[in-house]
Tab-separated table of C-alpha atoms and ligand atoms in Angstrom:
chain	number	residue	atom	x	y	z
P	1	MET	CA	24.566	18.431	11.170
P	2	LYS	CA	21.496	20.332	10.024
P	3	LYS	CA	21.097	20.480	6.231
P	4	LYS	CA	18.918	22.482	3.872
P	5	ILE	CA	16.883	20.030	1.835
P	6	ALA	CA	14.221	20.307	-0.882
P	7	VAL	CA	11.791	17.438	-1.397
P	8	PHE	CA	9.844	17.298	-4.682
P	9	GLY	CA	6.503	15.507	-4.341
P	10	THR	CA	4.139	15.370	-1.363
P	11	GLY	CA	2.578	11.935	-1.877
P	12	TYR	CA	3.084	9.129	0.670
P	13	VAL	CA	6.821	8.833	0.127
P	14	GLY	CA	7.540	12.545	-0.380
P	15	LEU	CA	5.504	13.837	2.537
P	16	VAL	CA	6.675	11.231	5.031
P	17	THR	CA	10.281	11.833	3.897
P	18	ALA	CA	9.916	15.629	4.166
P	19	VAL	CA	8.275	15.527	7.608
P	20	GLY	CA	10.708	12.845	8.822
P	21	LEU	CA	13.742	14.849	7.661
P	22	ALA	CA	12.387	17.923	9.467
P	23	GLU	CA	11.803	15.838	12.594
P	24	ILE	CA	15.453	14.699	12.653
P	25	GLY	CA	16.570	18.320	12.527
P	26	HIS	CA	16.883	19.375	8.880
P	27	ASP	CA	15.496	22.483	7.293
P	28	VAL	CA	13.028	21.216	4.696
P	29	THR	CA	11.220	22.794	1.747
P	30	ALA	CA	8.598	20.499	0.243
P	31	VAL	CA	7.490	21.215	-3.319
P	32	ASP	CA	4.337	20.189	-5.142
P	33	ILE	CA	2.705	21.469	-8.331
P	34	ASP	CA	-0.764	20.995	-6.806
P	35	THR	CA	-1.609	24.453	-5.426
P	36	SER	CA	-4.596	23.358	-3.356
P	37	ARG	CA	-2.582	20.526	-1.762
P	38	VAL	CA	0.193	22.973	-0.866
P	39	LYS	CA	-2.346	25.398	0.584
P	40	GLU	CA	-3.809	22.676	2.822
P	41	LEU	CA	-0.390	21.365	3.864
P	42	LYS	CA	0.660	24.859	4.936
P	43	LYS	CA	-2.292	24.757	7.347
P	44	GLY	CA	-1.269	21.303	8.593
P	45	TYR	CA	-3.953	19.295	6.729
P	46	LEU	CA	-2.866	15.996	5.203
P	47	PRO	CA	-3.997	14.888	1.717
P	48	PHE	CA	-4.328	11.303	3.011
P	49	TYR	CA	-4.638	9.423	6.283
P	50	GLU	CA	-1.382	8.141	7.765
P	51	PRO	CA	-1.170	7.362	11.496
P	52	GLY	CA	1.177	9.701	13.394
P	53	LEU	CA	1.950	12.003	10.474
P	54	LYS	CA	-0.410	14.885	11.203
P	55	GLY	CA	0.947	15.634	14.671
P	56	MET	CA	4.532	15.531	13.443
P	57	LEU	CA	3.705	17.812	10.507
P	58	LYS	CA	1.981	20.383	12.727
P	59	LYS	CA	4.848	20.366	15.204
P	60	ASN	CA	7.462	20.979	12.491
P	61	LEU	CA	5.315	23.646	10.801
P	62	THR	CA	5.037	25.476	14.111
P	63	VAL	CA	8.791	25.490	14.719
P	64	GLY	CA	9.469	26.423	11.086
P	65	LYS	CA	11.457	23.276	10.185
P	66	ILE	CA	9.242	22.543	7.168
P	67	ARG	CA	7.573	24.753	4.594
P	68	PHE	CA	5.551	24.037	1.465
P	69	THR	CA	5.738	25.711	-1.910
P	70	THR	CA	4.811	25.334	-5.567
P	71	GLU	CA	7.941	27.235	-6.638
P	72	GLY	CA	10.313	24.467	-7.718
P	73	ASP	CA	12.960	26.841	-9.114
P	74	GLU	CA	13.388	28.632	-5.768
P	75	ALA	CA	13.582	25.296	-3.974
P	76	VAL	CA	16.436	24.261	-6.295
P	77	THR	CA	18.450	27.442	-5.930
P	78	GLY	CA	17.881	27.597	-2.162
P	79	ASN	CA	18.920	24.015	-1.309
P	80	ASN	CA	21.949	21.880	-2.120
P	81	ILE	CA	20.276	18.569	-1.399
P	82	ILE	CA	17.260	17.696	-3.503
P	83	PHE	CA	15.060	14.646	-3.002
P	84	ILE	CA	12.805	13.509	-5.844
P	85	ALA	CA	9.758	11.637	-4.569
P	86	VAL	CA	7.131	12.173	-7.263
P	87	GLY	CA	4.918	9.383	-8.620
P	88	THR	CA	6.084	6.811	-11.163
P	89	PRO	CA	2.764	5.159	-12.034
P	90	SER	CA	2.175	2.370	-14.559
P	91	LYS	CA	1.233	3.161	-18.127
P	92	ALA	CA	-1.639	1.136	-19.605
P	93	ASP	CA	0.842	-1.471	-20.943
P	94	GLY	CA	2.624	-1.835	-17.554
P	95	ARG	CA	5.656	0.294	-18.505
P	96	VAL	CA	6.759	2.847	-15.936
P	97	ASP	CA	5.646	6.413	-16.570
P	98	LEU	CA	8.626	8.612	-15.703
P	99	SER	CA	7.076	11.879	-16.893
P	100	GLN	CA	6.812	13.370	-13.380
P	101	VAL	CA	10.486	12.643	-12.659
P	102	ASP	CA	11.381	14.090	-16.089
P	103	LYS	CA	9.592	17.335	-15.189
P	104	VAL	CA	11.447	17.637	-11.878
P	105	PHE	CA	14.748	17.108	-13.697
P	106	ASP	CA	13.775	19.900	-16.108
P	107	VAL	CA	13.249	22.261	-13.164
P	108	ILE	CA	16.471	21.162	-11.450
P	109	THR	CA	18.717	21.383	-14.511
P	110	GLU	CA	17.276	24.744	-15.584
P	111	ASN	CA	18.163	26.144	-12.161
P	112	LEU	CA	21.442	24.377	-11.431
P	113	ASP	CA	23.730	27.055	-10.030
P	114	THR	CA	26.008	25.215	-7.594
P	115	ALA	CA	26.885	21.593	-6.793
P	116	LYS	CA	23.746	19.666	-5.830
P	117	THR	CA	23.189	16.176	-4.535
P	118	ILE	CA	20.081	14.877	-6.290
P	119	ILE	CA	18.597	11.904	-4.444
P	120	ILE	CA	15.870	9.958	-6.227
P	121	LYS	CA	13.383	8.195	-3.919
P	122	SER	CA	10.733	7.502	-6.565
P	123	THR	CA	10.795	3.895	-7.774
P	124	ILE	CA	12.575	3.890	-11.150
P	125	PRO	CA	13.391	1.021	-13.511
P	126	PRO	CA	16.954	-0.329	-13.668
P	127	GLY	CA	19.073	1.902	-15.869
P	128	THR	CA	17.167	5.145	-15.200
P	129	VAL	CA	19.861	6.967	-13.177
P	130	ASN	CA	22.366	6.218	-15.915
P	131	SER	CA	20.003	7.618	-18.575
P	132	TYR	CA	19.466	10.857	-16.631
P	133	ARG	CA	23.216	11.149	-16.117
P	134	GLU	CA	23.809	10.856	-19.853
P	135	LEU	CA	20.988	13.216	-20.727
P	136	TYR	CA	22.160	15.961	-18.372
P	137	SER	CA	25.887	15.192	-18.412
P	138	SER	CA	27.048	18.727	-19.250
P	139	GLU	CA	24.846	20.431	-16.604
P	140	LEU	CA	25.897	17.899	-13.954
P	141	GLN	CA	29.596	18.094	-14.807
P	142	THR	CA	29.745	21.900	-14.945
P	143	THR	CA	28.296	22.171	-11.441
P	144	SER	CA	29.810	18.922	-10.031
P	145	SER	CA	26.329	17.714	-9.189
P	146	GLU	CA	25.551	14.087	-8.620
P	147	ILE	CA	22.504	11.807	-8.955
P	148	ILE	CA	21.927	9.086	-6.361
P	149	PHE	CA	19.173	6.501	-6.116
P	150	CYS	CA	18.095	5.831	-2.559
P	151	PRO	CA	15.070	3.472	-2.628
P	152	GLU	CA	12.251	3.853	-0.130
P	153	PHE	CA	10.828	0.839	1.698
P	154	LEU	CA	8.115	2.403	3.872
P	155	ARG	CA	4.640	0.919	3.988
P	156	GLU	CA	1.410	2.866	4.027
P	157	GLY	CA	-0.251	2.685	7.430
P	158	THR	CA	3.101	2.332	9.231
P	159	ALA	CA	5.060	4.861	7.165
P	160	VAL	CA	6.126	7.080	10.073
P	161	HIS	CA	7.401	4.126	12.102
P	162	ASP	CA	9.161	2.733	9.009
P	163	PHE	CA	10.921	6.058	8.323
P	164	PHE	CA	12.506	6.033	11.772
P	165	HIS	CA	13.171	2.267	11.911
P	166	PRO	CA	14.518	1.189	8.509
P	167	ASP	CA	15.968	-2.331	8.127
P	168	ARG	CA	18.632	-0.820	5.883
P	169	ILE	CA	19.467	2.255	3.864
P	170	VAL	CA	20.462	1.564	0.285
P	171	VAL	CA	22.570	4.179	-1.477
P	172	GLY	CA	22.949	3.747	-5.218
P	173	ALA	CA	25.920	6.054	-5.771
P	174	ASP	CA	29.187	5.760	-7.646
P	175	SER	CA	31.201	8.133	-5.493
P	176	VAL	CA	32.049	7.702	-1.833
P	177	GLU	CA	31.383	11.431	-1.254
P	178	ALA	CA	27.811	11.111	-2.483
P	179	SER	CA	27.224	8.182	-0.219
P	180	ARG	CA	28.720	10.173	2.703
P	181	THR	CA	26.160	12.919	2.056
P	182	VAL	CA	23.322	10.395	2.401
P	183	ASN	CA	24.904	8.981	5.577
P	184	SER	CA	25.118	12.430	7.102
P	185	ILE	CA	21.485	13.227	6.249
P	186	PHE	CA	20.207	10.086	7.964
P	187	PHE	CA	22.880	10.073	10.700
P	188	PRO	CA	20.422	10.525	13.617
P	189	ILE	CA	18.540	7.388	12.517
P	190	ILE	CA	21.576	5.348	11.463
P	191	SER	CA	23.504	6.019	14.674
P	192	ARG	CA	20.588	5.407	17.061
P	193	LEU	CA	19.664	2.015	15.651
P	194	ASP	CA	22.929	1.020	14.048
P	195	VAL	CA	21.139	0.773	10.694
P	196	PRO	CA	23.235	-0.924	8.006
P	197	VAL	CA	23.966	1.232	4.964
P	198	LEU	CA	24.576	-0.535	1.674
P	199	ARG	CA	26.408	1.472	-0.948
P	200	CYS	CA	26.100	-0.024	-4.392
P	201	ARG	CA	25.859	0.855	-8.074
P	202	PRO	CA	22.770	2.926	-8.930
P	203	VAL	CA	21.495	0.101	-11.178
P	204	SER	CA	21.831	-2.387	-8.320
P	205	ALA	CA	19.917	-0.022	-6.015
P	206	GLU	CA	17.164	0.269	-8.642
P	207	MET	CA	17.014	-3.527	-8.788
P	208	ILE	CA	17.001	-3.845	-4.988
P	209	LYS	CA	13.787	-1.791	-4.860
P	210	TYR	CA	12.072	-3.955	-7.484
P	211	GLY	CA	13.604	-7.108	-6.043
P	212	SER	CA	12.198	-6.374	-2.584
P	213	ASN	CA	8.672	-5.702	-3.792
P	214	VAL	CA	8.680	-8.648	-6.220
P	215	MET	CA	9.935	-10.965	-3.474
P	216	LEU	CA	7.234	-9.790	-1.039
P	217	ALA	CA	4.505	-9.964	-3.699
P	218	SER	CA	5.587	-13.491	-4.654
P	219	ARG	CA	5.438	-14.678	-1.023
P	220	ILE	CA	1.847	-13.484	-0.778
P	221	ALA	CA	0.976	-14.997	-4.169
P	222	VAL	CA	2.430	-18.357	-3.094
P	223	MET	CA	0.549	-18.285	0.209
P	224	ASN	CA	-2.702	-17.442	-1.567
P	225	GLU	CA	-2.301	-20.416	-3.908
P	226	LEU	CA	-1.489	-22.619	-0.908
P	227	ALA	CA	-4.623	-21.193	0.711
P	228	GLU	CA	-6.707	-22.456	-2.197
P	229	MET	CA	-5.020	-25.814	-1.804
P	230	SER	CA	-5.792	-25.802	1.929
P	231	GLU	CA	-9.465	-25.117	1.237
P	232	ALA	CA	-9.594	-28.022	-1.208
P	233	ALA	CA	-7.676	-30.455	1.009
P	234	GLY	CA	-9.121	-29.394	4.358
P	235	GLY	CA	-6.049	-27.697	5.851
P	236	ASP	CA	-5.798	-24.352	7.603
P	237	ILE	CA	-3.476	-21.815	5.970
P	238	ARG	CA	-2.801	-20.079	9.284
P	239	GLU	CA	-1.216	-23.276	10.560
P	240	VAL	CA	0.646	-23.679	7.279
P	241	SER	CA	2.002	-20.085	7.463
P	242	ALA	CA	3.062	-20.590	11.069
P	243	GLY	CA	4.957	-23.787	10.265
P	244	VAL	CA	6.556	-22.498	7.080
P	245	GLY	CA	7.539	-19.228	8.772
P	246	MET	CA	9.350	-21.072	11.583
P	247	ASP	CA	12.073	-21.877	9.108
P	248	LYS	CA	14.551	-19.070	9.777
P	249	ARG	CA	15.557	-19.026	6.126
P	250	ILE	CA	11.972	-18.089	5.243
P	251	GLY	CA	10.817	-16.000	8.226
P	252	LYS	CA	7.261	-15.357	9.357
P	253	GLU	CA	6.464	-11.975	7.781
P	254	PHE	CA	4.290	-11.546	4.690
P	255	LEU	CA	2.811	-15.022	4.741
P	256	LYS	CA	-0.805	-14.045	5.405
P	257	ALA	CA	-3.377	-15.286	2.927
P	258	GLY	CA	-6.035	-12.813	1.848
P	259	PRO	CA	-7.910	-11.383	-1.138
P	260	GLY	CA	-4.702	-10.896	-3.157
P	261	PHE	CA	-2.233	-8.112	-2.563
P	262	GLY	CA	-3.300	-4.562	-3.388
P	263	GLY	CA	-1.916	-1.069	-3.033
P	264	SER	CA	-0.138	1.179	-5.449
P	265	CYS	CA	3.238	-0.600	-5.435
P	266	PHE	CA	3.321	-4.385	-5.738
P	267	GLY	CA	1.220	-4.662	-8.910
P	268	LYS	CA	2.911	-1.663	-10.509
P	269	ASP	CA	6.423	-2.840	-9.661
P	270	VAL	CA	5.894	-6.448	-10.729
P	271	ALA	CA	4.527	-5.198	-14.069
P	272	GLY	CA	7.286	-2.577	-14.259
P	273	ILE	CA	10.171	-5.051	-13.885
P	274	VAL	CA	8.586	-7.431	-16.400
P	275	ARG	CA	8.259	-4.663	-18.991
P	276	THR	CA	11.751	-3.346	-18.277
P	277	ALA	CA	13.129	-6.864	-18.729
P	278	GLU	CA	11.425	-7.021	-22.132
P	279	TYR	CA	13.313	-3.877	-23.061
P	280	TYR	CA	16.524	-5.796	-22.276
P	281	GLY	CA	15.235	-8.736	-24.380
P	282	LEU	CA	14.312	-10.916	-21.378
P	283	ASP	CA	11.182	-12.891	-20.572
P	284	LEU	CA	10.630	-13.067	-16.772
P	285	ARG	CA	8.128	-15.930	-16.755
P	286	LEU	CA	7.957	-16.620	-13.045
P	287	ILE	CA	7.587	-12.957	-12.114
P	288	SER	CA	4.934	-12.297	-14.783
P	289	GLY	CA	2.975	-15.209	-13.321
P	290	ILE	CA	2.602	-13.324	-10.011
P	291	ILE	CA	0.231	-10.815	-11.592
P	292	LYS	CA	-1.985	-13.482	-13.170
P	293	SER	CA	-2.098	-15.430	-9.939
P	294	ASN	CA	-2.967	-12.332	-7.903
P	295	ASP	CA	-5.672	-11.180	-10.310
P	296	ARG	CA	-7.453	-14.490	-9.790
P	297	GLN	CA	-7.244	-14.186	-6.007
P	298	ARG	CA	-8.899	-10.785	-5.976
P	299	VAL	CA	-12.272	-12.064	-7.134
P	300	ARG	CA	-12.193	-15.323	-5.153
P	301	PRO	CA	-14.134	-13.982	-2.139
P	302	ALA	CA	-17.053	-13.170	-4.464
P	303	LEU	CA	-16.897	-16.563	-6.163
P	304	ARG	CA	-16.880	-18.342	-2.803
P	305	LEU	CA	-19.885	-16.355	-1.713
P	306	GLU	CA	-21.775	-17.129	-4.916
P	307	LYS	CA	-21.098	-20.834	-4.419
P	308	ALA	CA	-22.206	-20.718	-0.781
P	309	LEU	CA	-25.318	-18.639	-1.432
P	310	GLY	CA	-26.458	-20.191	-4.691
P	311	SER	CA	-27.650	-17.121	-6.519
P	312	LEU	CA	-26.617	-13.546	-5.768
P	313	LYS	CA	-29.530	-12.004	-7.647
P	314	GLY	CA	-31.500	-9.486	-5.619
P	315	LYS	CA	-29.679	-10.320	-2.381
P	316	LYS	CA	-28.318	-7.648	-0.113
P	317	ILE	CA	-24.616	-8.246	0.544
P	318	ALA	CA	-22.505	-6.347	3.078
P	319	VAL	CA	-18.933	-5.624	2.019
P	320	LEU	CA	-16.758	-4.565	4.958
P	321	GLY	CA	-13.506	-2.884	3.986
P	322	LEU	CA	-12.611	-0.897	0.885
P	323	ALA	CA	-9.032	0.161	1.699
P	324	PHE	CA	-6.317	-2.131	0.289
P	325	LYS	CA	-5.252	-2.833	3.874
P	326	ALA	CA	-6.038	-1.516	7.350
P	327	ASP	CA	-4.810	1.844	8.725
P	328	THR	CA	-4.920	3.644	5.401
P	329	ASP	CA	-7.581	5.435	3.356
P	330	ASP	CA	-5.908	4.321	0.126
P	331	VAL	CA	-8.050	2.139	-2.132
P	332	ARG	CA	-5.623	1.778	-5.028
P	333	GLY	CA	-5.400	-1.843	-6.105
P	334	SER	CA	-7.987	-2.891	-3.530
P	335	ALA	CA	-9.774	-6.216	-4.066
P	336	ALA	CA	-12.998	-4.343	-3.254
P	337	PHE	CA	-13.190	-3.122	-6.867
P	338	ASP	CA	-13.159	-6.657	-8.270
P	339	VAL	CA	-15.409	-8.114	-5.600
P	340	ILE	CA	-18.090	-5.409	-5.742
P	341	ASN	CA	-17.950	-5.342	-9.532
P	342	TYR	CA	-18.612	-9.090	-9.645
P	343	LEU	CA	-21.403	-8.987	-7.068
P	344	VAL	CA	-23.191	-6.095	-8.767
P	345	ASP	CA	-22.889	-7.706	-12.208
P	346	LYS	CA	-24.549	-10.809	-10.756
P	347	GLY	CA	-27.480	-8.740	-9.527
P	348	ALA	CA	-26.600	-8.369	-5.822
P	349	GLN	CA	-27.391	-5.180	-3.905
P	350	VAL	CA	-24.144	-4.233	-2.270
P	351	LYS	CA	-23.848	-2.032	0.800
P	352	ALA	CA	-20.221	-1.307	1.548
P	353	HIS	CA	-18.417	0.226	4.507
P	354	ASP	CA	-14.949	1.410	5.351
P	355	PRO	CA	-13.984	3.548	8.344
P	356	ARG	CA	-11.524	5.668	6.330
P	357	ALA	CA	-11.650	4.917	2.622
P	358	GLU	CA	-15.312	5.385	1.673
P	359	TYR	CA	-14.808	8.743	-0.021
P	360	ASN	CA	-11.778	7.612	-2.061
P	361	PHE	CA	-13.603	4.485	-3.182
P	362	ILE	CA	-16.748	6.295	-4.327
P	363	ARG	CA	-14.612	8.817	-6.202
P	364	LEU	CA	-12.866	6.063	-8.189
P	365	PHE	CA	-15.627	3.478	-8.567
P	366	ARG	CA	-18.653	4.917	-10.292
P	367	LYS	CA	-20.971	1.995	-10.778
P	368	LYS	CA	-24.685	1.593	-10.207
P	369	GLY	CA	-25.837	-1.157	-7.873
P	370	TYR	CA	-23.766	-0.421	-4.810
P	371	THR	CA	-23.906	2.154	-2.056
P	372	CYS	CA	-21.635	3.030	0.825
P	373	THR	CA	-22.454	3.801	4.416
P	374	ASP	CA	-20.391	5.267	7.225
P	375	LYS	CA	-21.685	2.690	9.732
P	376	ALA	CA	-20.685	-0.968	9.489
P	377	GLU	CA	-23.972	-1.822	11.240
P	378	ASP	CA	-25.943	-0.285	8.353
P	379	ALA	CA	-24.116	-2.439	5.852
P	380	LEU	CA	-24.846	-5.571	7.894
P	381	LYS	CA	-28.503	-4.793	8.569
P	382	GLY	CA	-30.685	-7.239	6.629
P	383	ALA	CA	-27.723	-8.631	4.660
P	384	TRP	CA	-27.913	-12.181	3.365
P	385	ALA	CA	-24.159	-12.449	3.622
P	386	CYS	CA	-21.082	-10.435	4.441
P	387	ILE	CA	-17.616	-10.285	2.901
P	388	ILE	CA	-14.770	-8.870	4.983
P	389	LEU	CA	-12.053	-7.515	2.713
P	390	THR	CA	-9.940	-5.285	4.983
P	391	GLU	CA	-8.567	-6.286	8.383
P	392	TRP	CA	-9.903	-3.257	10.280
P	393	LYS	CA	-9.898	-4.045	13.989
P	394	GLU	CA	-13.372	-2.615	14.428
P	395	TYR	CA	-14.934	-5.398	12.334
P	396	ASN	CA	-13.614	-7.956	14.746
P	397	ASP	CA	-14.709	-5.759	17.664
P	398	LEU	CA	-18.344	-5.884	16.465
P	399	GLY	CA	-18.487	-9.465	17.744
P	400	PRO	CA	-20.653	-12.398	16.637
P	401	GLU	CA	-23.754	-11.193	18.523
P	402	MET	CA	-23.864	-7.945	16.576
P	403	PHE	CA	-23.437	-9.746	13.252
P	404	GLY	CA	-26.143	-12.161	14.403
P	405	CYS	CA	-28.591	-9.440	15.408
P	406	LEU	CA	-28.214	-7.425	12.254
P	407	MET	CA	-27.849	-9.900	9.436
P	408	ARG	CA	-30.625	-11.725	7.684
P	409	GLY	CA	-28.463	-14.604	6.479
P	410	ARG	CA	-25.675	-16.554	8.131
P	411	ILE	CA	-22.783	-16.561	5.694
P	412	ILE	CA	-19.533	-14.656	6.182
P	413	ILE	CA	-16.589	-14.681	3.796
P	414	ASP	CA	-13.735	-13.654	6.064
P	415	ALA	CA	-11.133	-12.999	3.369
P	416	ARG	CA	-8.635	-11.667	5.947
P	417	ASN	CA	-9.061	-14.399	8.566
P	418	ILE	CA	-9.786	-11.894	11.330
P	419	LEU	CA	-12.834	-13.502	12.952
P	420	ASP	CA	-12.921	-16.148	15.620
P	421	GLY	CA	-14.777	-18.769	13.612
P	422	ASP	CA	-15.738	-20.773	16.714
P	423	ALA	CA	-17.513	-17.839	18.355
P	424	PHE	CA	-19.458	-17.290	15.143
P	425	ARG	CA	-20.464	-20.979	14.939
P	426	TYR	CA	-22.535	-20.504	18.067
P	427	GLU	CA	-24.407	-17.696	16.372
P	428	GLY	CA	-25.291	-20.116	13.579
P	429	PHE	CA	-22.815	-18.734	11.053
P	430	ARG	CA	-21.006	-20.476	8.269
P	431	VAL	CA	-17.658	-18.678	8.106
P	432	PHE	CA	-15.432	-19.121	5.062
P	433	GLY	CA	-11.933	-17.913	5.886
P	434	SER	CA	-9.177	-17.686	3.269
P	435	GLY	CA	-7.445	-21.038	3.124
P	436	ARG	CA	-9.457	-22.500	5.971
P	437	PRO	CA	-12.139	-25.121	6.142
P	438	GLU	CA	-15.656	-23.741	6.341
P	439	THR	CA	-16.771	-23.260	9.964
P	440	VAL	CA	-20.157	-24.929	10.183
P	441	PRO	CA	-22.793	-23.726	12.649
P	442	ALA	CA	-22.768	-25.444	16.030
P	443	ALA	CA	-25.599	-27.922	16.641
P	444	ARG	CA	-27.054	-25.650	19.325
P	445	THR	CA	-26.982	-22.171	17.854
P	446	ILE	CA	-28.356	-18.954	19.228
P	447	ILE	CA	-30.721	-17.518	16.675
P	448	ARG	CA	-31.043	-13.769	17.165
P	449	SER	CA	-32.498	-12.642	13.897
P	450	ASP	CA	-36.064	-13.251	12.685
P	451	PHE	CA	-34.808	-13.640	9.168
P	452	VAL	CA	-32.506	-16.588	9.470
P	453	ASN	CA	-31.628	-18.234	6.229
P	454	ALA	CA	-33.791	-21.345	6.009
P	455	ALA	CA	-30.887	-23.465	4.827
P	456	ILE	CA	-28.992	-22.718	8.006
P	457	VAL	CA	-31.886	-23.488	10.391
P	458	SER	CA	-32.012	-26.977	8.995
P	459	VAL	CA	-28.327	-27.677	9.781
E	1	UGA	C1	4.870	-2.075	-0.037
E	1	UGA	C2	6.159	-2.569	0.631
E	1	UGA	O1	5.851	-3.384	1.750
E	1	UGA	C3	7.039	-1.407	1.079
E	1	UGA	O2	8.267	-1.892	1.606
E	1	UGA	C4	7.317	-0.506	-0.118
E	1	UGA	O3	8.075	0.627	0.249
E	1	UGA	C5	5.997	-0.049	-0.725
E	1	UGA	O4	5.208	-1.196	-1.116
E	1	UGA	C6	6.317	0.788	-1.944
E	1	UGA	O5	6.953	0.267	-2.871
E	1	UGA	O6	6.065	2.003	-1.919
E	1	UGA	P1	2.513	-1.095	0.862
E	1	UGA	O7	2.051	-1.326	-0.539
E	1	UGA	O8	2.279	0.220	1.496
E	1	UGA	O9	4.123	-1.358	0.958
E	1	UGA	O10	1.822	-2.166	1.804
E	1	UGA	P2	2.162	-3.640	2.314
E	1	UGA	O11	2.050	-3.652	3.770
E	1	UGA	O12	3.396	-4.164	1.715
E	1	UGA	O13	0.907	-4.464	1.729
E	1	UGA	C7	0.711	-4.654	0.343
E	1	UGA	C8	-0.446	-5.603	0.109
E	1	UGA	O14	-0.087	-6.938	0.503
E	1	UGA	C9	-1.703	-5.265	0.908
E	1	UGA	O15	-2.841	-5.460	0.116
E	1	UGA	C10	-1.669	-6.252	2.062
E	1	UGA	O16	-2.931	-6.515	2.609
E	1	UGA	C11	-1.093	-7.469	1.357
E	1	UGA	N1	-0.473	-8.439	2.267
E	1	UGA	C12	0.589	-8.097	3.039
E	1	UGA	C13	-0.989	-9.724	2.330
E	1	UGA	O17	-1.977	-10.081	1.637
E	1	UGA	N2	-0.399	-10.638	3.152
E	1	UGA	C14	0.666	-10.321	3.920
E	1	UGA	O18	1.162	-11.215	4.654
E	1	UGA	C15	1.174	-9.021	3.869
């Protein structure tokens, strides 16, 4: 049955949730305090790149299933179901900053007129729903309103697909009625795919969100350490991942080695659970180790290049990929910051490229010594070496001949393991994949550039 729903926050989670809810038939009002963002959204322009979202937004705007506003009070009085999907970033010490959620609660409680179901989607530390319940107990009781925590598991880059194909829906609610409300909202998705719904205590739901991200982050951290081990011992991490993942108890997802995990969630949530545990007097040693391990991985591509090249001073280096993963323009937590910072500090001249994230990167990383270009070929032209940091398909599509024609040197650090090392051998390249033995140039190599690195010619 169609419901009237307000969604506070139009970031990745909020906007995908709002558009997705409209798509499955609800009448949605999305609220944001950012007037220019709301103005653009009303015209159908997205504040970020997310495959499939723009078309769905435009369609639902046209049929009037979604509208955007800055007026939070009207959204509260006009809707009985309210989603909260504002940001919960890290503070400098790793604690979770709940100030945006606090502000939404102020607006909601000041305008509570009838019974509302308040569904929190923002990631919140264990115990938060209970604190809000205590804080606003009289307002909630007088109106018979309820707070539920319903964690979000969508990934940037595949967020639209993830919204419509969830593995599970977790409902952190004490009452059966509240959980029924959530079931009825997502009924079109639940019934089509027979999606399991887990009702549990709000605190358990808060822990499920952290638990999922910590578990995924730890898998990647483990694989990245095994990748280092593979490099040292002469193994190939892709074979290791394949074999480990064949164990059904482990599964094959999230075992890819790379330049450390990035994004706005894993680092924040690992730090967030560690700091929350401290509040409860606990020391989560294993989980805190994930951050240290990942921090080291993020600069490894630059260290490998320095070792392979000797000195970085004065050398032009191409960095391909600034987004924290492919199919997004988000650079938050990207290894590109650490890698470019290191290269520039060592005197390299960095030319970087990303098909989507260039603007976001330049906006956040103001450092002399690097420039960006909107053509990957420009970055490669005359480069002594190249580091691939994001698994954009188009880098693979360039092919070894193009790399060979454009580059001056013959070293590639393929931090995402996207290239066919063998094909590059015949262009005279040394390719250093993550967790893989160095691919040495074939004895008979095709030399396309006039500037071939002398060391390579002699191989
Ligand atoms: C992550 C979770 O996967 C989502 O379930 C969750 O909802 C989201 O955080 C969140 O809490 O909001 P996201 O950060 O968008 O989603 O992206 P992921 O696809 O999980 O990738 C995170 C990082 O891990 C990326 O840097 C990616 O390149 C890296 N990664 C991923 C690997 O290095 N290896 C892998 O095998 C998989």
